[in-house]
Tab-separated table of C-alpha atoms in Angstrom:
chain	number	residue	atom	x	y	z
B	100	MET	CA	172.556	22.772	48.160
B	101	THR	CA	168.810	23.842	48.575
B	102	GLN	CA	168.452	22.887	44.873
B	103	THR	CA	169.346	19.440	45.769
B	104	ASN	CA	167.183	19.151	48.522
B	105	ALA	CA	164.230	20.637	46.795
B	106	GLY	CA	164.623	18.521	43.842
B	107	ALA	CA	165.346	15.371	45.828
B	108	ALA	CA	162.244	16.018	47.646
B	109	THR	CA	160.066	16.427	44.758
B	110	GLY	CA	161.506	13.804	42.153
B	111	PRO	CA	161.691	10.632	44.360
B	112	ALA	CA	158.606	11.195	46.512
B	113	ALA	CA	156.762	11.696	42.760
B	114	THR	CA	157.935	8.355	41.748
B	115	THR	CA	157.833	6.236	44.528
B	116	GLU	CA	154.349	7.086	46.233
B	117	PRO	CA	151.361	6.503	44.217
B	118	PRO	CA	149.244	9.626	43.324
B	119	GLN	CA	146.552	10.507	45.352
B	120	PRO	CA	143.233	10.449	44.011
B	121	GLN	CA	141.840	14.105	43.493
B	122	SER	CA	138.480	15.397	42.605
B	123	ASN	CA	139.166	15.609	38.824
B	124	GLU	CA	140.448	11.998	38.628
B	125	MET	CA	137.455	10.658	40.140
B	126	VAL	CA	135.144	12.166	37.646
B	127	LEU	CA	137.516	10.824	35.023
B	128	HIS	CA	137.612	7.291	36.952
B	129	THR	CA	134.404	6.328	36.317
B	130	GLY	CA	135.251	6.635	32.613
B	131	SER	CA	138.610	4.877	32.489
B	132	LEU	CA	141.370	3.599	34.486
B	133	SER	CA	144.012	3.559	32.107
B	134	PHE	CA	143.974	7.313	31.467
B	135	SER	CA	144.568	7.995	35.259
B	136	SER	CA	147.454	5.352	35.075
B	137	HIS	CA	148.853	6.660	31.697
B	138	MET	CA	148.956	10.312	33.198
B	139	SER	CA	150.987	8.777	36.147
B	140	LYS	CA	153.971	7.417	33.865
B	141	GLU	CA	153.982	10.744	31.992
B	142	ASP	CA	154.660	12.419	35.114
B	143	GLU	CA	157.018	9.744	36.402
B	144	GLU	CA	158.960	10.253	33.163
B	145	MET	CA	158.948	13.993	33.592
B	146	THR	CA	160.257	13.518	36.789
B	147	ARG	CA	162.812	11.519	35.907
B	148	SER	CA	163.945	13.596	33.018
B	149	ALA	CA	163.948	16.617	35.567
B	150	LEU	CA	165.868	14.596	38.113
B	151	SER	CA	168.701	13.446	35.625
B	152	ALA	CA	168.839	17.242	34.383
B	153	PHE	CA	169.208	18.332	37.661
B	154	ARG	CA	172.120	15.492	38.672
B	155	ALA	CA	173.828	16.649	35.507
B	156	LYS	CA	173.797	20.302	36.750
B	157	GLU	CA	174.800	19.214	40.054
B	158	ASP	CA	177.660	16.947	38.240
B	159	GLU	CA	178.587	20.001	36.370
B	160	ILE	CA	178.509	21.946	39.277
B	161	ASP	CA	181.151	19.564	40.943
B	162	LYS	CA	183.285	19.484	38.328
B	163	ARG	CA	183.816	22.852	37.849
B	164	ARG	CA	184.059	23.228	41.486
B	165	MET	CA	187.016	20.778	41.596
B	166	GLU	CA	188.439	22.613	38.552
B	167	VAL	CA	188.592	25.744	40.458
B	168	ARG	CA	189.853	24.041	43.592
B	169	GLN	CA	192.570	22.446	41.589
B	170	ARG	CA	193.490	26.011	39.950
B	171	ILE	CA	193.558	27.753	43.579
B	172	GLN	CA	195.880	24.918	44.907
B	173	ALA	CA	198.234	25.803	41.937
B	174	GLN	CA	198.277	29.451	42.643
B	175	LEU	CA	198.733	28.697	45.971
B	176	GLY	CA	201.996	26.716	45.445
B	177	ARG	CA	203.114	29.190	42.656
B	178	VAL	CA	202.658	31.779	45.652
B	179	GLU	CA	204.437	29.819	48.330
B	180	GLU	CA	207.369	29.548	45.656
B	181	GLU	CA	207.542	33.265	44.841
B	182	THR	CA	207.341	34.079	48.654
B	183	ARG	CA	210.509	31.259	48.998
B	184	ARG	CA	212.510	33.084	46.265
B	185	LEU	CA	211.619	36.527	47.172
B	186	SER	CA	212.985	35.859	50.790
B	187	THR	CA	216.130	34.145	49.432
B	188	ILE	CA	216.654	37.492	47.100
B	189	ARG	CA	216.081	39.540	50.098
B	190	GLU	CA	218.607	37.792	52.010
B	191	GLU	CA	221.068	38.064	49.241
B	192	LEU	CA	220.144	41.941	49.080
B	193	GLU	CA	221.042	42.485	53.040
B	194	SER	CA	224.283	40.563	52.628
B	195	MET	CA	225.363	42.696	49.760
B	196	ALA	CA	224.620	45.510	51.041
B	197	ASP	CA	227.002	45.219	54.186
B	198	PRO	CA	229.282	42.208	53.610
B	199	MET	CA	230.752	42.598	56.881
B	200	ARG	CA	227.516	43.151	58.738
B	201	LYS	CA	227.067	39.205	59.269
B	202	GLU	CA	230.458	38.961	60.729
B	203	VAL	CA	230.034	42.036	62.901
B	204	SER	CA	226.704	40.359	63.892
B	205	MET	CA	228.527	37.132	64.623
B	206	VAL	CA	231.393	38.812	66.492
B	207	ARG	CA	228.506	40.709	68.933
B	208	LYS	CA	226.770	37.683	69.534
B	209	LYS	CA	230.167	36.292	70.568
B	210	ILE	CA	230.948	39.322	72.880
B	211	ASP	CA	227.302	38.539	74.399
B	212	SER	CA	228.293	34.912	75.240
B	213	VAL	CA	231.393	35.769	76.866
B	214	ASN	CA	229.874	38.412	78.825
B	215	LYS	CA	227.475	36.154	80.199
B	216	GLU	CA	230.194	33.703	81.070
B	217	LEU	CA	232.010	36.437	82.707
B	218	LYS	CA	229.267	37.737	85.293
B	219	PRO	CA	229.278	34.450	87.111
B	220	LEU	CA	232.865	34.165	87.161
B	221	GLY	CA	233.393	37.892	88.258
B	222	SER	CA	231.331	36.981	91.287
B	223	THR	CA	232.982	33.843	91.821
B	224	VAL	CA	236.579	35.874	91.766
B	225	GLN	CA	235.211	38.549	94.045
B	226	LYS	CA	234.068	35.689	96.334
B	227	LYS	CA	237.483	33.879	96.213
B	228	GLU	CA	239.257	37.223	96.962
B	229	ARG	CA	237.026	38.319	100.150
B	230	GLU	CA	237.588	34.640	101.392
B	231	TYR	CA	241.515	35.133	100.405
B	232	LYS	CA	241.363	38.265	102.410
B	233	GLU	CA	239.687	36.854	105.370
B	234	ALA	CA	242.148	34.069	105.230
B	235	LEU	CA	245.170	36.315	105.209
B	236	ASP	CA	243.841	38.548	107.979
B	237	THR	CA	243.303	35.291	110.098
B	238	PHE	CA	246.873	34.037	109.218
B	239	ASN	CA	248.300	37.178	109.906
B	240	GLU	CA	246.330	37.549	113.421
B	241	LYS	CA	247.564	34.156	114.205
B	242	ASN	CA	251.124	34.395	113.199
B	243	ARG	CA	251.012	37.908	115.543
B	244	GLU	CA	249.580	35.527	118.170
B	245	LYS	CA	252.412	33.194	117.611
B	246	VAL	CA	255.317	35.818	117.776
B	247	GLN	CA	253.644	37.352	121.170
B	248	LEU	CA	253.761	33.541	122.590
B	249	ILE	CA	257.332	33.152	121.322
B	250	THR	CA	258.210	36.428	122.923
B	251	LYS	CA	256.530	35.577	126.043
B	252	LEU	CA	258.309	31.852	126.147
B	253	MET	CA	261.803	33.833	125.479
B	254	GLU	CA	260.982	35.770	128.443
B	255	MET	CA	259.891	32.887	130.555
B	256	GLU	CA	262.540	31.213	129.482
B	257	GLN	CA	264.919	33.969	130.469
B	258	LEU	CA	263.305	34.025	133.852
B	259	VAL	CA	263.631	30.627	134.006
B	260	GLY	CA	267.100	30.539	133.672
B	261	GLU	CA	267.574	33.078	136.242
B	262	SER	CA	265.656	31.233	138.720
B	263	GLU	CA	267.646	28.024	138.124
B	264	LYS	CA	270.710	30.225	138.578
B	265	LEU	CA	269.339	31.657	141.874
B	266	ARG	CA	268.416	28.112	142.915
B	267	MET	CA	271.803	26.853	142.074
B	268	LYS	CA	273.048	29.538	144.016
B	269	LYS	CA	271.059	28.924	147.085
B	270	LEU	CA	271.667	25.506	146.617
B	271	GLU	CA	275.535	26.052	146.522
B	272	GLU	CA	275.246	27.912	149.736
B	273	LEU	CA	273.383	25.283	151.431
B	274	SER	CA	276.030	22.795	150.349
B	275	LYS	CA	278.775	25.118	151.674
B	276	SER	CA	276.656	25.427	154.648
B	277	ILE	CA	276.136	21.822	154.866
B	278	GLU	CA	279.940	21.257	154.832
B	279	THR	CA	280.913	23.959	157.309
B	280	VAL	CA	278.662	22.326	159.899
């Protein structure tokens, strides 16, 4: 790239700008103007040929650079293909070494999956068992309370029955005492 800049700076600058008069040209200038313009055309021609040679070399370099880039790309493609092929071969070798390995791995994965599902179910079962025990305890307590109340009711009915007998007896006695009067 530095060559391109150096060549470009000297080539076009020399062709587009008129040559500056120097002290040698001033001496010759008095003799003939055609000599100085003739020299500038020769310089211009040399500059053009140098510039075209430089451009040809730059084109050659670019061409070679593209060729190298294409070869590298082709080589990378082959390397990628070989990598894929080696990966396939490695997988085949691993499966040949232990044919049941893949199945064992799948069964282990399924076991892990089922274990993950069992954990929340186990906690749910424990929670439901606690709730069941609490409900059962509450049920049994209410049942005992009911039995006690029924027992008390039966005792009260018995007392009420005795009280009614006593009242009836008193009513009969009062009734007899009224009749005797």
